[in-house]
Coordinates of C-alpha atoms in Angstrom, one line a residue:
Chain A
M860 CA -67.3 211.1 -100.0
K861 CA -66.0 208.7 -102.0
L862 CA -64.6 205.1 -99.9
G863 CA -64.1 202.5 -102.1
P864 CA -61.8 203.0 -105.1
L865 CA -59.3 205.2 -102.4
T866 CA -55.6 203.9 -102.9
D867 CA -53.9 202.3 -99.9
T868 CA -51.7 205.1 -99.4
T869 CA -54.9 208.1 -99.7
R870 CA -56.5 205.6 -97.2
F871 CA -52.9 204.7 -94.6
V872 CA -52.9 208.8 -95.0
L873 CA -57.0 209.7 -93.9
F874 CA -56.6 206.6 -91.4
A875 CA -53.7 208.4 -89.5
V876 CA -55.4 212.2 -89.7
I877 CA -58.0 211.1 -88.0
I878 CA -56.5 209.2 -85.3
L879 CA -54.6 211.6 -84.7
A880 CA -57.0 213.8 -84.9
M881 CA -59.8 212.9 -82.4
P882 CA -59.1 214.7 -79.5
L883 CA -60.4 217.4 -82.1
W884 CA -62.8 215.6 -83.2
L885 CA -64.4 213.7 -80.5
E886 CA -64.5 217.4 -78.7
P887 CA -67.9 217.6 -79.8
L888 CA -69.5 214.8 -78.9
G889 CA -67.7 214.6 -75.3
G890 CA -65.2 212.2 -75.3
N891 CA -62.3 213.8 -75.5
Y892 CA -60.1 212.9 -72.6
P893 CA -56.9 211.3 -72.2
D894 CA -58.7 208.3 -70.6
L895 CA -60.8 207.5 -72.7
L896 CA -58.4 208.4 -76.3
Q897 CA -56.2 205.9 -75.1
R898 CA -58.8 202.9 -74.5
F899 CA -60.3 203.4 -78.2
A900 CA -56.0 203.0 -79.9
I901 CA -56.1 200.4 -77.3
Y902 CA -59.3 198.7 -78.2
G903 CA -58.4 199.3 -81.5
I904 CA -55.7 197.4 -82.0
F905 CA -57.1 194.3 -79.9
A906 CA -59.5 194.7 -82.4
I907 CA -57.2 194.4 -86.3
G908 CA -55.6 192.4 -85.1
F909 CA -58.0 190.3 -84.6
N910 CA -59.3 190.7 -87.8
I911 CA -56.1 189.3 -89.2
L912 CA -57.7 185.9 -87.6
F913 CA -61.1 186.0 -88.4
G914 CA -62.3 188.9 -91.0
L915 CA -58.8 187.0 -93.4
T916 CA -59.1 182.9 -92.5
G917 CA -62.9 182.9 -90.0
Y918 CA -61.6 181.1 -87.2
L919 CA -64.0 182.9 -84.8
S920 CA -61.4 182.9 -82.3
F921 CA -63.3 183.8 -78.5
G922 CA -59.9 183.5 -76.5
H923 CA -58.9 186.2 -77.1
A924 CA -58.9 187.7 -73.8
A925 CA -56.3 185.2 -72.1
F926 CA -53.8 187.0 -74.9
L927 CA -55.2 190.5 -73.6
G928 CA -53.8 190.3 -70.1
V929 CA -50.6 187.9 -70.3
G930 CA -49.6 190.9 -72.3
S931 CA -50.4 193.0 -69.2
Y932 CA -48.8 190.4 -67.0
A933 CA -45.7 190.4 -68.9
A934 CA -45.8 194.6 -68.2
V935 CA -46.7 195.1 -65.3
W936 CA -43.9 192.4 -64.5
S937 CA -41.7 194.5 -66.7
F938 CA -42.4 197.7 -64.3
K939 CA -41.2 195.6 -61.4
L940 CA -38.0 194.2 -61.9
L941 CA -36.5 195.9 -65.1
T942 CA -38.0 199.2 -65.9
M943 CA -41.0 201.7 -65.8
N944 CA -39.8 202.3 -69.4
A945 CA -42.4 201.3 -71.5
L946 CA -40.7 199.9 -74.9
P947 CA -38.5 196.5 -72.7
A948 CA -42.9 196.1 -71.3
I949 CA -44.6 196.3 -74.8
V950 CA -40.8 193.6 -76.4
F951 CA -42.8 191.6 -72.7
G952 CA -46.5 191.8 -74.0
V953 CA -45.9 190.7 -77.6
F954 CA -43.2 188.1 -77.1
F955 CA -45.0 186.1 -74.5
A956 CA -48.7 186.7 -75.7
G957 CA -47.2 185.3 -78.9
I958 CA -45.8 181.9 -77.4
L959 CA -49.5 181.8 -75.5
A960 CA -50.4 181.7 -78.7
A961 CA -49.1 179.0 -80.7
A962 CA -49.6 176.8 -77.4
I963 CA -53.1 177.4 -78.1
G964 CA -53.3 177.9 -81.8
F965 CA -51.1 174.8 -82.6
L966 CA -53.7 172.7 -80.1
S967 CA -57.1 174.5 -81.3
L968 CA -56.4 174.7 -84.7
R969 CA -57.0 170.7 -85.4
R970 CA -60.1 171.5 -85.5
T971 CA -62.9 174.0 -87.6
G972 CA -65.7 176.0 -87.3
I973 CA -67.5 175.2 -84.1
Y974 CA -65.1 173.5 -82.4
F975 CA -62.6 175.4 -83.0
S976 CA -64.2 178.3 -80.9
I977 CA -64.8 176.1 -78.6
L978 CA -60.8 175.2 -77.9
T979 CA -59.9 178.4 -78.0
L980 CA -63.2 179.6 -75.1
A981 CA -62.2 176.1 -73.1
F982 CA -58.5 178.1 -73.2
A983 CA -59.2 180.9 -72.1
Q984 CA -60.9 180.4 -69.7
M985 CA -58.4 178.0 -68.7
S986 CA -55.7 181.0 -68.3
Y987 CA -59.0 183.0 -66.8
N988 CA -59.0 180.2 -63.3
L989 CA -54.8 180.0 -63.9
A990 CA -54.5 183.5 -63.0
Y991 CA -57.3 183.5 -61.0
S992 CA -56.0 180.6 -58.6
V993 CA -53.4 178.7 -58.9
L994 CA -50.7 181.5 -60.3
T995 CA -51.4 183.5 -57.6
P996 CA -47.9 184.1 -57.0
I997 CA -47.5 185.3 -60.8
T998 CA -50.7 187.7 -61.4
N999 CA -51.4 187.6 -57.5
G1000 CA -54.6 186.3 -58.1
E1001 CA -57.6 188.4 -57.0
T1002 CA -56.1 192.1 -55.6
G1003 CA -54.2 191.1 -59.4
L1004 CA -50.6 192.8 -60.2
Q1005 CA -50.1 195.9 -58.8
L1006 CA -46.6 198.0 -58.6
S1007 CA -45.2 198.1 -54.8
Q1008 CA -42.1 200.1 -54.0
Q1009 CA -40.6 197.9 -52.4
D1010 CA -40.7 196.0 -56.8
P1011 CA -36.4 195.7 -57.1
R1012 CA -36.6 197.9 -60.7
I1013 CA -33.2 196.7 -61.4
I1014 CA -32.0 198.8 -64.8
D1015 CA -34.3 202.2 -63.1
S1016 CA -32.0 201.1 -59.2
V1017 CA -29.0 201.8 -61.3
F1018 CA -29.9 205.2 -63.7
I1019 CA -32.5 207.1 -61.2
E1020 CA -32.8 207.6 -57.5
A1021 CA -36.2 206.2 -56.1
G1022 CA -38.5 208.7 -55.1
S1023 CA -40.5 208.2 -52.5
G1024 CA -43.6 207.5 -54.0
L1025 CA -44.7 205.3 -56.8
P1026 CA -42.9 205.9 -60.2
S1027 CA -44.7 206.3 -63.3
T1028 CA -44.8 204.4 -66.6
N1029 CA -43.1 206.6 -69.5
L1030 CA -41.1 206.7 -72.4
F1031 CA -37.6 207.9 -71.4
G1032 CA -38.8 210.7 -68.8
L1033 CA -41.8 211.1 -70.8
K1034 CA -45.0 210.8 -69.1
M1035 CA -47.6 208.2 -70.2
S1036 CA -49.9 208.9 -69.0
G1037 CA -52.9 212.3 -70.7
Y1038 CA -51.9 213.1 -73.7
P1039 CA -48.9 211.9 -74.6
G1040 CA -49.9 208.3 -73.8
F1041 CA -53.0 208.9 -76.0
Y1042 CA -50.9 210.0 -78.8
F1043 CA -48.0 206.9 -78.2
C1044 CA -50.8 204.4 -78.1
A1045 CA -52.2 206.6 -81.6
V1046 CA -48.3 205.8 -83.4
L1047 CA -48.7 202.4 -82.4
L1048 CA -52.0 201.7 -83.4
I1049 CA -51.5 203.5 -86.9
I1050 CA -48.4 201.2 -87.0
C1051 CA -50.6 198.2 -86.2
F1052 CA -52.6 199.4 -88.8
Y1053 CA -49.8 200.3 -91.5
I1054 CA -48.9 196.1 -91.1
S1055 CA -52.3 195.3 -91.1
M1056 CA -52.8 196.2 -94.8
R1057 CA -49.7 195.1 -96.0
I1058 CA -51.2 191.5 -94.4
F1059 CA -54.1 192.5 -96.6
R1060 CA -52.4 192.7 -99.7
S1061 CA -49.6 190.3 -99.4
P1062 CA -49.8 186.7 -101.1
F1063 CA -50.1 185.5 -97.1
G1064 CA -53.1 187.8 -97.1
L1065 CA -53.8 186.2 -100.4
M1066 CA -53.4 183.0 -98.6
L1067 CA -55.4 183.1 -95.9
R1068 CA -58.8 184.7 -97.9
G1069 CA -57.9 181.2 -100.3
I1070 CA -57.9 178.8 -96.7
K1071 CA -61.6 181.0 -95.0
S1072 CA -63.0 180.4 -99.4
N1073 CA -62.1 176.8 -99.8
Q1074 CA -60.0 174.9 -98.0
N1075 CA -60.1 171.8 -99.7
R1076 CA -59.0 173.1 -103.1
M1077 CA -55.9 175.3 -101.1
R1078 CA -54.3 171.3 -100.5
Y1079 CA -55.1 170.2 -103.4
T1080 CA -53.1 173.6 -104.9
G1081 CA -49.9 172.6 -102.7
L1082 CA -50.6 174.2 -100.0
N1083 CA -50.2 173.6 -96.3
T1084 CA -53.0 175.8 -94.8
R1085 CA -52.2 174.0 -90.3
P1086 CA -48.6 176.7 -90.7
Y1087 CA -50.3 180.2 -92.7
M1088 CA -53.3 180.0 -89.7
L1089 CA -50.6 178.9 -87.0
T1090 CA -49.5 182.0 -88.8
A1091 CA -52.0 184.4 -88.7
F1092 CA -53.0 183.5 -84.7
V1093 CA -50.2 184.1 -83.7
I1094 CA -49.7 188.3 -85.4
S1095 CA -53.2 188.3 -83.9
G1096 CA -52.4 187.1 -80.3
M1097 CA -49.3 189.4 -80.8
Y1098 CA -51.6 192.8 -81.5
A1099 CA -54.0 191.2 -78.6
G1100 CA -50.3 191.0 -75.8
L1101 CA -49.8 194.7 -77.7
A1102 CA -53.3 196.3 -77.0
G1103 CA -53.0 194.5 -72.8
S1104 CA -48.7 195.7 -72.6
L1105 CA -50.5 199.6 -73.8
L1106 CA -53.6 199.0 -70.5
A1107 CA -50.7 198.3 -67.9
I1108 CA -48.4 201.3 -70.2
T1109 CA -51.7 203.4 -69.3
D1110 CA -52.5 202.1 -65.9
P1111 CA -50.1 199.9 -64.1
L1112 CA -52.4 197.1 -63.1
A1113 CA -54.1 193.9 -64.9
G1114 CA -55.8 191.9 -63.2
A1115 CA -56.9 188.0 -64.3
E1116 CA -61.2 189.8 -65.4
R1117 CA -58.8 191.1 -68.4
M1118 CA -59.3 187.0 -69.4
Q1119 CA -62.9 186.7 -68.5
W1120 CA -64.3 184.9 -71.9
T1121 CA -66.2 187.9 -72.4
A1122 CA -63.6 190.3 -73.3
S1123 CA -62.8 188.0 -75.5
G1124 CA -66.9 188.6 -76.8
E1125 CA -66.5 191.9 -77.1
V1126 CA -63.8 191.7 -79.4
V1127 CA -65.6 189.9 -81.2
L1128 CA -68.7 192.3 -81.3
M1129 CA -66.3 195.1 -81.8
T1130 CA -65.2 193.5 -85.3
I1131 CA -68.7 192.4 -86.8
L1132 CA -69.9 196.3 -85.8
G1133 CA -67.2 197.5 -87.8
G1134 CA -67.1 195.2 -90.9
V1135 CA -65.3 191.9 -90.6
G1136 CA -62.8 191.6 -93.6
T1137 CA -62.0 195.6 -93.6
L1138 CA -59.4 197.7 -92.5
A1139 CA -61.0 199.9 -91.1
G1140 CA -64.0 198.8 -89.7
P1141 CA -62.8 197.5 -86.7
M1142 CA -61.2 200.4 -85.8
L1143 CA -64.8 201.9 -85.8
G1144 CA -66.8 199.2 -83.5
A1145 CA -63.8 199.5 -81.4
G1146 CA -64.6 203.2 -81.6
L1147 CA -68.1 203.3 -80.9
I1148 CA -68.5 200.1 -77.8
K1149 CA -66.0 202.5 -76.3
Y1150 CA -67.8 205.6 -76.5
F1151 CA -70.8 203.4 -75.5
E1152 CA -69.4 201.8 -72.3
N1153 CA -68.2 205.0 -70.9
I1154 CA -69.8 208.2 -72.5
F1155 CA -73.6 206.9 -73.3
S1156 CA -73.3 205.3 -69.5
A1157 CA -73.4 208.6 -68.1
F1158 CA -76.2 209.7 -70.2
N1159 CA -78.9 210.4 -67.0
N1160 CA -82.0 211.7 -67.3
N1161 CA -80.7 215.0 -66.6
V1162 CA -79.0 215.2 -69.1
L1163 CA -81.2 213.9 -70.8
M1164 CA -84.8 217.1 -69.9
E1165 CA -81.2 218.7 -70.7
I1166 CA -81.3 217.1 -74.7
F1167 CA -84.9 217.0 -75.0
S1168 CA -85.2 221.3 -72.9
F1169 CA -87.4 222.4 -76.8
L1170 CA -90.2 220.4 -76.2
P1171 CA -92.4 221.3 -73.5
N1172 CA -92.6 220.1 -70.7
A1173 CA -95.2 217.2 -70.4
V1174 CA -93.9 216.0 -73.4
A1175 CA -90.7 215.7 -72.2
E1176 CA -91.3 214.5 -69.5
I1177 CA -93.5 211.1 -71.2
I1178 CA -90.5 210.8 -73.4
V1179 CA -87.7 210.9 -70.8
P1180 CA -87.9 207.8 -69.0
I1181 CA -88.3 205.9 -72.8
V1182 CA -85.8 207.1 -73.8
G1183 CA -83.5 206.3 -70.1
L1184 CA -83.9 203.1 -70.1
F1185 CA -81.8 203.2 -74.1
V1186 CA -78.9 205.2 -72.1
G1187 CA -76.9 205.4 -68.3
S1188 CA -76.9 201.5 -67.4
G1189 CA -79.4 200.9 -69.9
W1190 CA -76.9 201.0 -72.9
H1191 CA -76.2 197.7 -73.3
L1192 CA -80.3 197.8 -74.8
T1193 CA -79.0 199.8 -77.0
L1194 CA -76.0 198.3 -78.2
G1195 CA -77.4 195.3 -78.9
I1196 CA -80.5 196.1 -81.0
L1197 CA -77.5 198.2 -82.8
F1198 CA -75.4 195.2 -82.8
M1199 CA -78.9 192.8 -84.0
V1200 CA -80.1 195.7 -86.7
I1201 CA -76.7 195.5 -89.0
V1202 CA -76.2 191.8 -88.7
I1203 CA -79.6 191.4 -90.1
Y1204 CA -79.1 194.1 -92.3
L1205 CA -75.6 195.1 -92.5
P1206 CA -73.7 191.9 -92.4
G1207 CA -70.9 193.8 -93.9
G1208 CA -71.1 196.1 -90.5
I1209 CA -70.6 199.9 -90.8
V1210 CA -68.2 199.9 -93.4
E1211 CA -71.0 198.3 -96.1
G1212 CA -73.1 200.3 -93.9
L1213 CA -70.6 203.4 -95.3
S1214 CA -69.8 201.9 -98.6
R1215 CA -73.1 201.8 -99.9
L1216 CA -74.4 205.7 -98.5
A1217 CA -71.4 206.5 -100.6
K1218 CA -72.7 204.5 -103.4
F1219 CA -76.0 206.0 -103.0
A1220 CA -74.6 209.5 -102.8
A1221 CA -72.5 208.8 -105.7
G1222 CA -75.3 207.4 -108.1
E1223 CA -77.3 210.7 -107.1
R1224 CA -74.8 212.7 -107.9
K1225 CA -74.8 211.1 -111.5
S1226 CA -77.9 211.2 -112.1
S1227 CA -78.1 215.3 -112.0
K1228 CA -75.4 215.3 -113.8
I1229 CA -77.0 213.0 -116.4
A1230 CA -80.3 215.6 -116.2
G1231 CA -78.4 219.1 -117.0
G1232 CA -78.7 222.3 -115.0
N1233 CA -82.3 222.4 -115.9
T1234 CA -84.1 220.1 -114.8
S1235 CA -83.2 219.1 -110.8
P1236 CA -83.2 215.7 -109.4
Q1237 CA -87.0 215.4 -108.2
D1238 CA -87.5 215.4 -112.8
Q1239 CA -86.6 212.0 -112.8
P1240 CA -88.9 209.6 -112.1
G1241 CA -87.8 205.6 -111.5
E1242 CA -83.8 206.9 -111.1
Chain B
M1353 CA -43.3 150.1 -121.8
S1354 CA -42.3 153.0 -121.8
D1355 CA -42.1 155.9 -119.1
L1356 CA -44.4 155.2 -116.3
V1357 CA -46.3 158.0 -114.3
L1358 CA -49.3 156.6 -112.5
H1359 CA -49.0 153.1 -111.1
L1360 CA -52.2 151.9 -109.8
D1361 CA -51.0 148.5 -107.6
N1362 CA -53.9 146.0 -106.9
I1363 CA -55.9 149.1 -104.9
Q1364 CA -58.5 148.1 -102.9
K1365 CA -61.3 149.9 -101.1
S1366 CA -64.5 149.7 -100.0
F1367 CA -67.2 151.5 -97.7
G1368 CA -68.7 149.6 -94.7
G1369 CA -68.9 146.0 -96.3
L1370 CA -69.7 148.2 -99.8
S1371 CA -66.1 147.3 -102.2
A1372 CA -66.1 150.7 -104.7
L1373 CA -63.1 149.1 -105.6
S1374 CA -61.1 145.7 -105.6
D1375 CA -58.2 145.3 -107.3
V1376 CA -57.6 147.6 -109.3
N1377 CA -54.1 147.8 -111.8
L1378 CA -53.8 150.4 -113.8
H1379 CA -51.2 152.5 -115.6
V1380 CA -51.0 155.3 -117.0
E1381 CA -47.5 156.0 -119.4
E1382 CA -45.7 159.7 -120.0
G1383 CA -47.4 161.6 -122.1
T1384 CA -50.5 159.6 -122.8
T1385 CA -54.1 160.3 -122.0
H1386 CA -55.2 157.9 -120.6
A1387 CA -59.3 158.0 -119.7
I1388 CA -61.5 156.1 -117.3
I1389 CA -65.1 155.6 -118.1
G1390 CA -67.3 153.5 -116.8
P1391 CA -71.7 153.6 -115.3
N1392 CA -73.2 155.5 -112.4
G1393 CA -71.0 153.8 -109.2
A1394 CA -69.0 152.1 -111.1
G1395 CA -65.9 153.9 -108.5
K1396 CA -64.4 155.8 -111.4
S1397 CA -64.3 159.4 -108.5
T1398 CA -63.3 156.9 -105.6
L1399 CA -60.1 155.5 -108.2
L1400 CA -59.2 159.2 -108.3
N1401 CA -59.5 160.3 -104.6
V1402 CA -57.1 157.9 -103.8
C1403 CA -54.3 158.9 -106.3
I1404 CA -54.9 162.8 -104.9
G1405 CA -54.3 161.4 -100.7
R1406 CA -58.0 162.6 -100.0
L1407 CA -59.4 159.0 -98.8
K1408 CA -55.7 155.8 -98.3
P1409 CA -56.5 153.0 -100.1
D1410 CA -57.6 150.0 -97.5
S1411 CA -54.4 147.7 -99.4
G1412 CA -52.2 148.8 -102.5
H1413 CA -50.3 151.3 -103.5
V1414 CA -50.5 154.4 -105.9
T1415 CA -47.4 155.2 -107.4
F1416 CA -46.4 158.1 -109.3
K1417 CA -43.1 159.0 -111.3
G1418 CA -41.7 156.3 -108.8
Q1419 CA -42.3 157.4 -105.5
E1420 CA -45.5 156.0 -103.7
L1421 CA -48.6 157.9 -103.0
T1422 CA -50.6 156.3 -100.4
G1423 CA -50.0 158.1 -96.9
R1424 CA -49.2 161.4 -97.8
E1425 CA -50.6 164.5 -97.4
P1426 CA -52.7 165.9 -100.5
H1427 CA -50.7 169.0 -100.1
E1428 CA -47.9 166.5 -100.6
I1429 CA -48.3 165.0 -103.7
A1430 CA -50.5 168.6 -104.8
Q1431 CA -46.2 169.9 -104.5
M1432 CA -44.4 166.2 -106.1
G1433 CA -47.2 167.9 -109.7
V1434 CA -50.3 165.6 -109.4
A1435 CA -53.3 168.6 -110.0
R1436 CA -57.1 167.4 -110.0
V1437 CA -60.2 169.2 -111.5
F1438 CA -63.0 167.7 -109.4
Q1439 CA -66.5 166.8 -111.0
T1440 CA -68.3 170.2 -108.6
P1441 CA -65.6 172.8 -109.8
E1442 CA -63.1 174.0 -106.1
I1443 CA -62.5 177.0 -106.5
F1444 CA -62.6 180.1 -104.3
P1445 CA -65.8 182.0 -104.8
E1446 CA -65.0 185.0 -102.9
M1447 CA -62.4 185.8 -105.0
T1448 CA -61.6 187.4 -108.6
L1449 CA -60.5 185.3 -111.2
L1450 CA -57.5 186.7 -111.3
E1451 CA -56.1 185.8 -107.2
N1452 CA -58.0 182.4 -108.1
V1453 CA -55.4 181.4 -110.6
M1454 CA -52.5 183.7 -109.0
L1455 CA -52.9 181.8 -105.9
P1456 CA -51.5 178.7 -107.6
A1457 CA -48.9 179.6 -109.2
F1458 CA -48.0 181.3 -105.7
S1459 CA -48.2 177.7 -104.2
K1460 CA -46.0 176.5 -107.4
R1461 CA -43.2 178.9 -106.4
D1462 CA -43.2 179.8 -102.8
G1463 CA -43.8 175.0 -102.6
A1464 CA -46.4 174.7 -99.6
F1465 CA -45.8 176.6 -97.0
K1466 CA -44.1 180.9 -97.6
L1467 CA -44.2 183.4 -95.1
N1468 CA -44.8 186.4 -97.8
A1469 CA -46.6 188.5 -95.9
Y1470 CA -44.9 192.1 -97.1
S1471 CA -44.8 192.5 -101.1
G1472 CA -47.6 193.3 -101.7
L1473 CA -50.0 191.9 -104.4
A1474 CA -50.3 194.4 -106.6
Q1475 CA -46.1 194.0 -107.1
Q1476 CA -46.1 190.8 -107.9
G1477 CA -45.6 191.0 -111.6
D1478 CA -44.6 188.0 -113.1
I1479 CA -47.2 186.0 -111.3
R1480 CA -50.0 188.3 -112.4
D1481 CA -48.3 187.9 -116.1
E1482 CA -48.5 184.1 -116.2
A1483 CA -52.2 184.4 -114.4
E1484 CA -53.4 186.6 -117.3
H1485 CA -52.2 183.8 -119.7
I1486 CA -53.4 181.6 -118.6
L1487 CA -57.2 183.5 -118.2
E1488 CA -56.5 183.5 -122.3
D1489 CA -55.7 179.7 -122.5
V1490 CA -59.2 178.8 -121.0
G1491 CA -61.3 181.4 -122.4
L1492 CA -61.3 184.0 -119.3
A1493 CA -58.9 186.6 -119.6
D1494 CA -61.8 189.2 -120.4
Q1495 CA -63.9 188.2 -116.7
M1496 CA -60.2 189.2 -115.4
L1497 CA -61.1 190.9 -112.3
Q1498 CA -65.0 189.4 -112.2
E1499 CA -65.9 187.4 -109.0
A1500 CA -65.4 183.9 -109.0
G1501 CA -68.6 182.9 -107.6
S1502 CA -71.1 184.5 -110.3
L1503 CA -69.5 182.2 -113.0
S1504 CA -71.8 180.3 -114.4
R1505 CA -70.8 177.1 -113.8
G1506 CA -69.0 175.4 -116.9
D1507 CA -66.8 179.1 -117.0
K1508 CA -66.5 177.9 -113.2
R1509 CA -65.2 174.7 -115.0
R1510 CA -62.6 176.2 -117.1
L1511 CA -61.3 178.4 -114.2
E1512 CA -61.3 175.5 -112.0
L1513 CA -58.6 174.3 -115.7
G1514 CA -56.2 177.3 -115.4
M1515 CA -56.1 177.2 -111.7
C1516 CA -55.1 173.2 -112.0
L1517 CA -52.4 173.7 -115.9
I1518 CA -51.3 177.0 -113.3
L1519 CA -49.5 174.4 -111.5
R1520 CA -47.7 172.5 -114.4
P1521 CA -48.4 169.4 -113.2
R1522 CA -46.9 166.4 -114.4
L1523 CA -50.1 164.5 -114.0
L1524 CA -53.6 165.8 -114.6
L1525 CA -56.2 164.3 -112.6
L1526 CA -59.7 165.4 -115.1
D1527 CA -63.3 164.9 -113.7
E1528 CA -65.8 164.5 -116.5
P1529 CA -64.8 168.0 -117.1
T1530 CA -67.2 168.4 -119.9
A1531 CA -70.3 167.5 -117.1
G1532 CA -72.9 170.3 -117.5
M1533 CA -70.8 172.1 -120.4
S1534 CA -73.5 173.0 -123.8
R1535 CA -71.9 171.8 -127.4
H1536 CA -69.9 174.2 -127.6
D1537 CA -68.1 174.4 -124.8
T1538 CA -67.2 170.8 -125.0
N1539 CA -65.6 171.8 -127.6
R1540 CA -63.7 174.4 -126.4
T1541 CA -62.4 172.8 -124.1
I1542 CA -61.6 169.7 -125.5
D1543 CA -59.6 171.7 -127.9
L1544 CA -57.9 173.0 -124.9
L1545 CA -57.2 170.0 -123.7
K1546 CA -55.9 168.9 -126.9
K1547 CA -53.2 171.4 -126.8
I1548 CA -51.8 170.6 -123.1
K1549 CA -51.4 167.2 -124.6
S1550 CA -49.5 168.9 -126.9
R1551 CA -47.4 170.2 -124.7
G1552 CA -46.5 166.6 -122.6
M1553 CA -48.8 166.8 -119.8
T1554 CA -50.6 163.4 -118.6
K1555 CA -53.3 162.9 -118.8
V1556 CA -56.2 160.7 -116.5
I1557 CA -59.4 162.1 -117.5
I1558 CA -62.7 160.8 -116.4
E1559 CA -65.1 160.4 -118.5
H1560 CA -69.6 159.5 -119.8
D1561 CA -69.0 161.8 -123.2
M1562 CA -67.5 159.3 -125.4
H1563 CA -67.1 162.1 -128.0
V1564 CA -65.0 163.3 -125.7
V1565 CA -63.3 160.3 -125.2
F1566 CA -62.6 159.3 -128.4
S1567 CA -61.7 163.2 -129.0
L1568 CA -58.5 162.8 -126.7
A1569 CA -57.7 159.5 -125.3
D1570 CA -54.5 157.2 -126.4
K1571 CA -56.1 154.9 -123.7
V1572 CA -59.3 154.1 -122.4
S1573 CA -60.4 151.4 -119.4
V1574 CA -63.6 150.4 -117.9
L1575 CA -64.5 150.4 -114.1
A1576 CA -67.3 148.9 -113.2
R1577 CA -68.1 147.6 -109.6
G1578 CA -65.2 148.5 -108.7
E1579 CA -63.7 146.0 -111.4
I1580 CA -61.3 147.1 -114.2
I1581 CA -62.9 144.7 -116.7
A1582 CA -62.0 146.4 -119.9
G1583 CA -58.9 147.8 -121.3
G1584 CA -57.0 149.6 -124.5
K1585 CA -57.3 151.8 -127.4
P1586 CA -60.3 153.4 -127.9
E1587 CA -61.5 151.6 -130.6
D1588 CA -60.8 148.1 -129.5
V1589 CA -62.2 149.0 -126.4
R1590 CA -65.2 150.1 -127.6
E1591 CA -66.0 146.4 -129.6
N1592 CA -65.5 145.2 -126.3
P1593 CA -68.4 142.7 -125.4
K1594 CA -68.2 142.7 -122.1
V1595 CA -68.1 147.1 -122.4
K1596 CA -71.0 146.5 -124.0
E1597 CA -72.2 144.2 -121.4
A1598 CA -71.6 146.9 -118.6
Y1599 CA -73.6 149.8 -119.4
L1600 CA -75.8 147.7 -120.7
G1601 CA -77.1 145.4 -118.2
G1602 CA -76.5 148.5 -116.0
A1603 CA -78.9 150.7 -117.7
H1604 CA -81.3 146.7 -117.6

């Protein structure tokens, strides 16, 4: 196992293969059902985009859920007014999220540090409240925006005879639910990963890292930091808009709760858990959190009893209620502990943990090589 | 008078009633090395901060090659060709030395903002060559791929000097470039600065070390309590009774 000196091409191919093969390797982990797979890919996009801002520039936005929500609303409106095809929905989702990000970014980026975070949080909560109440004609408030039989669907009405039930989202006829939906999201995720990798390796990425590292030096080197940060903010907002529109494509409704601050917080957790500023970290974090939320939370005492059935009954009966606190509805507790452990011992997130493991493994191999064929590694004290 | 590069005209700056600079006039000529000396707290660093736009003077003007600098943003001033080495090195500690030097090279080539998000750093061969060349100049080429934060203080200074040199500035401001360096490193830095001088770069240098001042400066201005009390050739300034008093009087 070596994770450090991978070339970017191998990194990318590896990522693509792992993502596309998710239905295979998630089967034994109990995660192979389309709804969950779609969510892995969608939140992966969200987190990868968030990491372009937070990971590279160090600016911690607490308001990215607003862009997720706008992406969803725009997509549903595209379904209602134009067509059930997924492509226009994506274009509108990304476009409107980008516009909102430009506006919020322009104002919030006047401040740094905690003040920037608070400003983004305030704007996102404002967006949430607007969607919930004032903008009801656009967002349908509390109920959420849904499709209806009476929607005009201008483009579809020209080509397709209206059916009896609600139409479903599609990509030129291919239904965007189930596995096709997942593969659609997965391909977009892989494209997003590729773009993010290019940004990380580009002069633009270098500038963003410069902003994180030393803004003074940037300015006295003749660089205008504001447009760099705004571009990063808008790009990450567009990623969030894409994720939001995909949420609507796989399940065509949009509600204001998608813009709640908890959703903004979640993407922060994902990024930190996986590894801030690393390429694959946000995807790992997003996957882990969604896995916990959906699989771990479904564990109940019966499942636990089965798992611990190898133990004597009396022991199992003591252990199960204790472990039971941490699964099922208590999954937040486990996540919280995991988060604390990672932040305290592995500030670089899961990626740092993995690379330490890889280094450790490489070190072992090297020491056994030095030791030669006759002596085992245990014979080397102090290694 | 030959071409003026930097011209400070009646600069006044006070911090909450405490006057840091009063009526400072300074002329720096093309291609010269101009040293500013003076006891601690004389306002030397404030003077440089005014030049690069970090501080706005209360009154007076700074002009650079006939263009007004006062009121401009720091990045505009830098793009006009004014670079500065700080007293505590301002570098990018999390990046490699090579990246530290490549970043300013992009600023020189692409200006204050350019969205260059697709081509990889690895494809920027010319910028990389230039950066490696500069790192050789400042004697850090063998540590190119090391993280800058792990350098010694003296090496950080040299790196920062390299980051400024790659900008090929028309005016280089140096705030105690050899402070905290060993004698050996100081001499290396002096040699390097002499080499730059032969390329015709104008420099303003703040320095405590008289050895450095006399090996480099063409002209010296003495700043004490926010005022220029003497100026001229280094030999003349050394003999000036007012200067002796300012230094010795300040020490008592």
